[in-house]
CSV table of C-alpha atoms and ligand atoms in Angstrom, one decimal:
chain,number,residue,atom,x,y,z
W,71,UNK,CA,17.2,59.6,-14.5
W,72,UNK,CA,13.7,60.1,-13.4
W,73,UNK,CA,11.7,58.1,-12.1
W,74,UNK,CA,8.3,59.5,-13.0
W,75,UNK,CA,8.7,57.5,-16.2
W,76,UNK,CA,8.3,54.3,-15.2
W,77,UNK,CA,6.0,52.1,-16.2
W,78,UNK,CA,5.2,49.2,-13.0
W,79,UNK,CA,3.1,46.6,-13.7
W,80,UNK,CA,1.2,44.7,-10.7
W,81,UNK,CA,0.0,40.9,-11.1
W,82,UNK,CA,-1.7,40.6,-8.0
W,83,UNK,CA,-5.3,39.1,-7.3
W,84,UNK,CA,-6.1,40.5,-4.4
W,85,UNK,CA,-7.9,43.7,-4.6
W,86,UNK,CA,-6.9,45.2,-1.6
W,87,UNK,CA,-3.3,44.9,-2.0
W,88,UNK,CA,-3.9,46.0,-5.7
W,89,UNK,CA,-5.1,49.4,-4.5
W,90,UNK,CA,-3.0,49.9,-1.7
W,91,UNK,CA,0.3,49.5,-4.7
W,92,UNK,CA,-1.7,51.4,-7.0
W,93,UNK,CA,-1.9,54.6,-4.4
W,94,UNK,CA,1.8,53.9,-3.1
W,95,UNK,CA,3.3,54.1,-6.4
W,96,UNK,CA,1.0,56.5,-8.4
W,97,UNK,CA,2.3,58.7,-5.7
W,98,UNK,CA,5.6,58.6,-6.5
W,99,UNK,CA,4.9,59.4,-9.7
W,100,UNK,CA,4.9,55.5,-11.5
W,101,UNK,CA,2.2,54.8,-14.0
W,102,UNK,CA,0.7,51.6,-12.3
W,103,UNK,CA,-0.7,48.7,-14.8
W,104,UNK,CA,-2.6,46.3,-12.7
W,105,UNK,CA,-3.6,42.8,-13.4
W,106,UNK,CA,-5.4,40.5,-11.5
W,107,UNK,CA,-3.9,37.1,-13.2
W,108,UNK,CA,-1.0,35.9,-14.9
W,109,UNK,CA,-2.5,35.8,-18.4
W,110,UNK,CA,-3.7,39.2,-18.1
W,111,UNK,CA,0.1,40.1,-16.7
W,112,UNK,CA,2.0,38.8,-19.4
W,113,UNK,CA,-1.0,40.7,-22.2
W,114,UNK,CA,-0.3,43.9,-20.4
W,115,UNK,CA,3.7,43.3,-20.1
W,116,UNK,CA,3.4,42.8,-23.9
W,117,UNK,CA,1.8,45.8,-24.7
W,118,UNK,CA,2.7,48.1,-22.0
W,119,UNK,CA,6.1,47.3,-21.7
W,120,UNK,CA,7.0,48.2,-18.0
W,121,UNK,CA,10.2,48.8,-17.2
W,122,UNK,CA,9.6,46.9,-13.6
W,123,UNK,CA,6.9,44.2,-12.2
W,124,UNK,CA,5.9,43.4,-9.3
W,125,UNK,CA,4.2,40.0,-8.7
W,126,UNK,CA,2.5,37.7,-6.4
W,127,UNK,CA,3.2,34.2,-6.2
W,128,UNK,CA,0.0,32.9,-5.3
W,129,UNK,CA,-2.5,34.0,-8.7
W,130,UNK,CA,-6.2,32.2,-9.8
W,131,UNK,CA,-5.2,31.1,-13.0
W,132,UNK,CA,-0.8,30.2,-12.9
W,133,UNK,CA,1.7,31.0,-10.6
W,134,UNK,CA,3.7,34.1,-10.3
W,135,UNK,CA,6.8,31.7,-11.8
W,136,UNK,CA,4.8,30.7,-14.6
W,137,UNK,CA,4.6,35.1,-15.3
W,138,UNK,CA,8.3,35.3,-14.9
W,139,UNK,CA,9.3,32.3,-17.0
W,140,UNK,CA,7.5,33.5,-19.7
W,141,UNK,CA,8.8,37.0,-19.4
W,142,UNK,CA,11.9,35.8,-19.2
W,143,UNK,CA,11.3,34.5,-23.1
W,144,UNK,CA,11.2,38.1,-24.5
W,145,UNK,CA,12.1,40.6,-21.2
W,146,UNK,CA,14.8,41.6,-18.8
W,147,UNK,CA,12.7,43.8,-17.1
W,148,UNK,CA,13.4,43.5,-13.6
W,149,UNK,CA,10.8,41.6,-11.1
W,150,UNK,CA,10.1,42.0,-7.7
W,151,UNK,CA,8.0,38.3,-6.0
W,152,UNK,CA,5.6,39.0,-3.5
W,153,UNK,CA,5.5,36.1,-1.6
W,154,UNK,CA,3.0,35.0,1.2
W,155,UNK,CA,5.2,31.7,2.0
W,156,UNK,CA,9.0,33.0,3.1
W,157,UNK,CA,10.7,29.5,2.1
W,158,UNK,CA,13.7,29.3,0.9
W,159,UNK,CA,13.1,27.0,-2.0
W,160,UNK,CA,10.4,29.4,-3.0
W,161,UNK,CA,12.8,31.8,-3.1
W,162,UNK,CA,15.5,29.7,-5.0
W,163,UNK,CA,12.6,28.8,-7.6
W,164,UNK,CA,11.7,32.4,-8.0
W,165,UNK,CA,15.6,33.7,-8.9
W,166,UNK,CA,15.6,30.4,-10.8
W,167,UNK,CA,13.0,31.0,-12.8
W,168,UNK,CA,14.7,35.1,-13.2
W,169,UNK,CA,13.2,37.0,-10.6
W,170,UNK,CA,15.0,40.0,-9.5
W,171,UNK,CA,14.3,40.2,-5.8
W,172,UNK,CA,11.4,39.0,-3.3
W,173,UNK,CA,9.2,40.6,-0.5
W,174,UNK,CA,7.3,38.5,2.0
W,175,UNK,CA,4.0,39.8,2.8
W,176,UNK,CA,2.6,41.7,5.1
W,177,UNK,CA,5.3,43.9,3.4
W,178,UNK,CA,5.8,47.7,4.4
W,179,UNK,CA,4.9,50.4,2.0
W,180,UNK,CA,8.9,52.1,2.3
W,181,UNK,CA,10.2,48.8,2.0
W,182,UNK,CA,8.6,47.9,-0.7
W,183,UNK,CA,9.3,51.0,-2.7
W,184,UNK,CA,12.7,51.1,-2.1
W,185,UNK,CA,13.5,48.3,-2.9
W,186,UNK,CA,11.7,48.8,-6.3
W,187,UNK,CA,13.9,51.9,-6.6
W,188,UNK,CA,17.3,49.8,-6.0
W,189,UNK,CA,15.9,47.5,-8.6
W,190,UNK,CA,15.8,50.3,-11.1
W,191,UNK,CA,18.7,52.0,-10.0
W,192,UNK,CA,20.9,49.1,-10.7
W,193,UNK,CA,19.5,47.9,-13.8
W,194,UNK,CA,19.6,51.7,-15.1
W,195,UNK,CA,23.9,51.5,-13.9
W,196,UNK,CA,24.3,48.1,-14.9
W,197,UNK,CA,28.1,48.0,-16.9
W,198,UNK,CA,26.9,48.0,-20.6
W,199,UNK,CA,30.7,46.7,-21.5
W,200,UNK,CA,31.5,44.0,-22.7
W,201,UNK,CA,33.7,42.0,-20.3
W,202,UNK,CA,33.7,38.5,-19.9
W,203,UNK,CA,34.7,36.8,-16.7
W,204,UNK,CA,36.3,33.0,-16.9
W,205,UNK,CA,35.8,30.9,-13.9
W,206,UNK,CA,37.0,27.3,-14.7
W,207,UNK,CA,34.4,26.0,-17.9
W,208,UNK,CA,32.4,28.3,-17.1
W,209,UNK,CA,32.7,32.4,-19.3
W,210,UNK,CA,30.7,35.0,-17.9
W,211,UNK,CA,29.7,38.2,-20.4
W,212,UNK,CA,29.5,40.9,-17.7
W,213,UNK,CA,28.3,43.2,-20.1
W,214,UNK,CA,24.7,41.2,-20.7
W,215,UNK,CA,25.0,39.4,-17.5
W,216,UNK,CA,24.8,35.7,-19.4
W,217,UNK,CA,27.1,32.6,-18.5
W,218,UNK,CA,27.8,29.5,-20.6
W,219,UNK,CA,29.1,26.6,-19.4
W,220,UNK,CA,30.6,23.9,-21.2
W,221,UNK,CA,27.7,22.5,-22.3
W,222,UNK,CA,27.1,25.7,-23.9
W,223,UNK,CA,24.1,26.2,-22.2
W,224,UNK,CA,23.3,30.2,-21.7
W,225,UNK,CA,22.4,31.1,-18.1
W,226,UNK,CA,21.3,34.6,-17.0
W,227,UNK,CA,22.0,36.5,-14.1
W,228,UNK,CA,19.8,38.1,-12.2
W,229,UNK,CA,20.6,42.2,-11.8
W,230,UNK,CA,21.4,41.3,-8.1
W,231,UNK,CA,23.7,38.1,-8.8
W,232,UNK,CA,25.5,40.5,-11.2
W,233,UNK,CA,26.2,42.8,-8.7
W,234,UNK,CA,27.5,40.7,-6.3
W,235,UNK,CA,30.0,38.7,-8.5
W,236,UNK,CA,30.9,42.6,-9.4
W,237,UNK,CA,31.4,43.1,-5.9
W,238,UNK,CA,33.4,39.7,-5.5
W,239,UNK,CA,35.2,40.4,-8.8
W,240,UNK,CA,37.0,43.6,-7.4
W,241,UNK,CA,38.3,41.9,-4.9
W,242,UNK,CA,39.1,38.9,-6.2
W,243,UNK,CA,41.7,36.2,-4.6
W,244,UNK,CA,40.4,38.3,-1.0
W,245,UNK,CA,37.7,37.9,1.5
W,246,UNK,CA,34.8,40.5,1.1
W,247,UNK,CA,33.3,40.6,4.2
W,248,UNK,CA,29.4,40.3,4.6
W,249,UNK,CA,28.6,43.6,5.6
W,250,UNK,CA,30.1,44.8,2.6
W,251,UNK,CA,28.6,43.0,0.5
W,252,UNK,CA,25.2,44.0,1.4
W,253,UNK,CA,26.2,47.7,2.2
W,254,UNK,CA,28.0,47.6,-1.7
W,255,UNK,CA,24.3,45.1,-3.2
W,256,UNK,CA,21.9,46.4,-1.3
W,257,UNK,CA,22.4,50.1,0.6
W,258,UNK,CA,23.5,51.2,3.6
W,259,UNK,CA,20.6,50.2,5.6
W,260,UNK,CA,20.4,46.4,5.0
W,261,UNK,CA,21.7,43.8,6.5
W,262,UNK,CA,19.9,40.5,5.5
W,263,UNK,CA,22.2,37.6,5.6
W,264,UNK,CA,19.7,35.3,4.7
W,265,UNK,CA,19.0,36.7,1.5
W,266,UNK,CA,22.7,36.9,0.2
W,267,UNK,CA,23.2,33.1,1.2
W,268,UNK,CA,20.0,32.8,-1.1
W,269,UNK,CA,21.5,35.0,-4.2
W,270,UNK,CA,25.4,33.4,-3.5
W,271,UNK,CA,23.6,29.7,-3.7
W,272,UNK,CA,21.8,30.6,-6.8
W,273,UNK,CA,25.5,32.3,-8.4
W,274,UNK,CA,26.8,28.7,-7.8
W,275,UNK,CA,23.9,26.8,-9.2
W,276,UNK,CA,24.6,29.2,-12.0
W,277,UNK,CA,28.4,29.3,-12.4
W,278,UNK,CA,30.0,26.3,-10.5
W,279,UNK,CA,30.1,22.8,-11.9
W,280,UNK,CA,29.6,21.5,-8.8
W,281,UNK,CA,27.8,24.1,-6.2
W,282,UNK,CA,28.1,22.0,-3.1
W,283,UNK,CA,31.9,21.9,-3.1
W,284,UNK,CA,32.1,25.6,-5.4
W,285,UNK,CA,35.5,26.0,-6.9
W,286,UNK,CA,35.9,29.7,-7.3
W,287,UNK,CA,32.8,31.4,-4.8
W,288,UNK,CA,34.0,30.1,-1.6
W,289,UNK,CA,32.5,30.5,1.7
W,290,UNK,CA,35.2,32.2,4.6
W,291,UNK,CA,32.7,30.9,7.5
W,292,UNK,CA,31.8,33.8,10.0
W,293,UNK,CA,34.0,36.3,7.6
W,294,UNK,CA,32.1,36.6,4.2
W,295,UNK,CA,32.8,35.3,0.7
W,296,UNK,CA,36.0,35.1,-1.7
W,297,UNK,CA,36.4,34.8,-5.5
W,298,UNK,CA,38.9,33.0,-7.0
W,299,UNK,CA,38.8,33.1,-10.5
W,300,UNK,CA,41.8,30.9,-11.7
W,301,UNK,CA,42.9,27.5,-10.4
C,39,LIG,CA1,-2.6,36.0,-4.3
């Protein structure tokens, strides 16, 4: 795969970081579609079609979650939040709402792009089978990353929740610790804890009947997490 292919669009007011994104990732060879506010985002995501957005939280007209929502209507391309506020129910809104990943600003430039990169990477290696997973009421297809519950309601999963029930899943019935979870989600090189509490409270929200006493994604305290899939 190469990368000099993709298409990024950028909903971000601010000029400044604009440019700064436009000259990191024309760079690396991305064609860079700006926009400076959510309407103008979801116009150019209709008829540029990225393959990967990144966006800011804070814009003139909506918020950044109002952009993803409505991509969400029509698009799985992956998005990447750029948030000014680091709290964690912004966080939980933003996967909520089917964001990807999230980068607090001031945000470094190698950061920022590799992460993008991992983004793209797993989306691009995602399993296009067609397995599903049952966890109590709850059927997962693996293949397009969707759960229904009993309600029948259809939930998606985020490329990263995906690849952590994945990582949970081929394990199953043992503990996975921490460290390999993030080492197997996101690299060698990463290490933040508080971001795969974020993603494994989201999962639950997404698969468990009841997330505050999960039946199947358990916590191991000070070890890591364990998947049981059958009762
Ligand atoms: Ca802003």
């Amino acid at each position: 795969m190469t990368l000099a292919m993709h298409r990024l669009l950028v909903v971000e007011d601010d000029p400044g970081i604009r440019k700064v994104l436009r000259l990191l990732f024309d760079g690396e060879g991305f064609r860079v579609i700006p926009a400076e506010t959510c309407a103008l985002g979801i116009r150019q995501a209709q008829s540029h079609r990225p393959d990967v957005c990144i966006v800011d939280l804070g814009l003139p007209d909506r918020d950044g979650l109002a952009f993803v929502r409505e991509l969400r209507t029509w698009s799985a391309a992956p998005v990447l939040i750029l948030t000014a506020c680091g709290e964690e129910g912004q966080r939980l809104s933003a996967f909520e709402a089917g964001a990807d990943d999230y980068i607090a600003k001031p945000f470094s430039c190698p950061e920022l792009l590799a992460r993008t990169r991992a983004i793209l990477r797993r989306v691009t290696l995602r399993d296009p089978g067609a397995r599903t997973l049952k966890l109590g009421a709850t059927s997962i297809d693996l293949g397009r990353r969707v759960a229904r519950g009993r309600s029948g309601e259809e939930k998606r999963l985020t490329p990263l929740e995906h690849r952590i029930l994945e990582c949970l899943l081929r394990y199953a019935g043992d503990v996975v610790p921490h460290r390999d979870i993030l080492r197997e989600v996101w690299g060698p090189h990463h290490s933040d804890m508080r971001a795969l509490r974020v993603y494994i409270t989201s999962l639950r929200r997404k698969l468990e009947i009841d997330p505050v006493q999960p039946r199947h994604i358990l916590t191991e305290p000070g070890i890591g997490y364990r998947l049981v899939a059958e009762q």
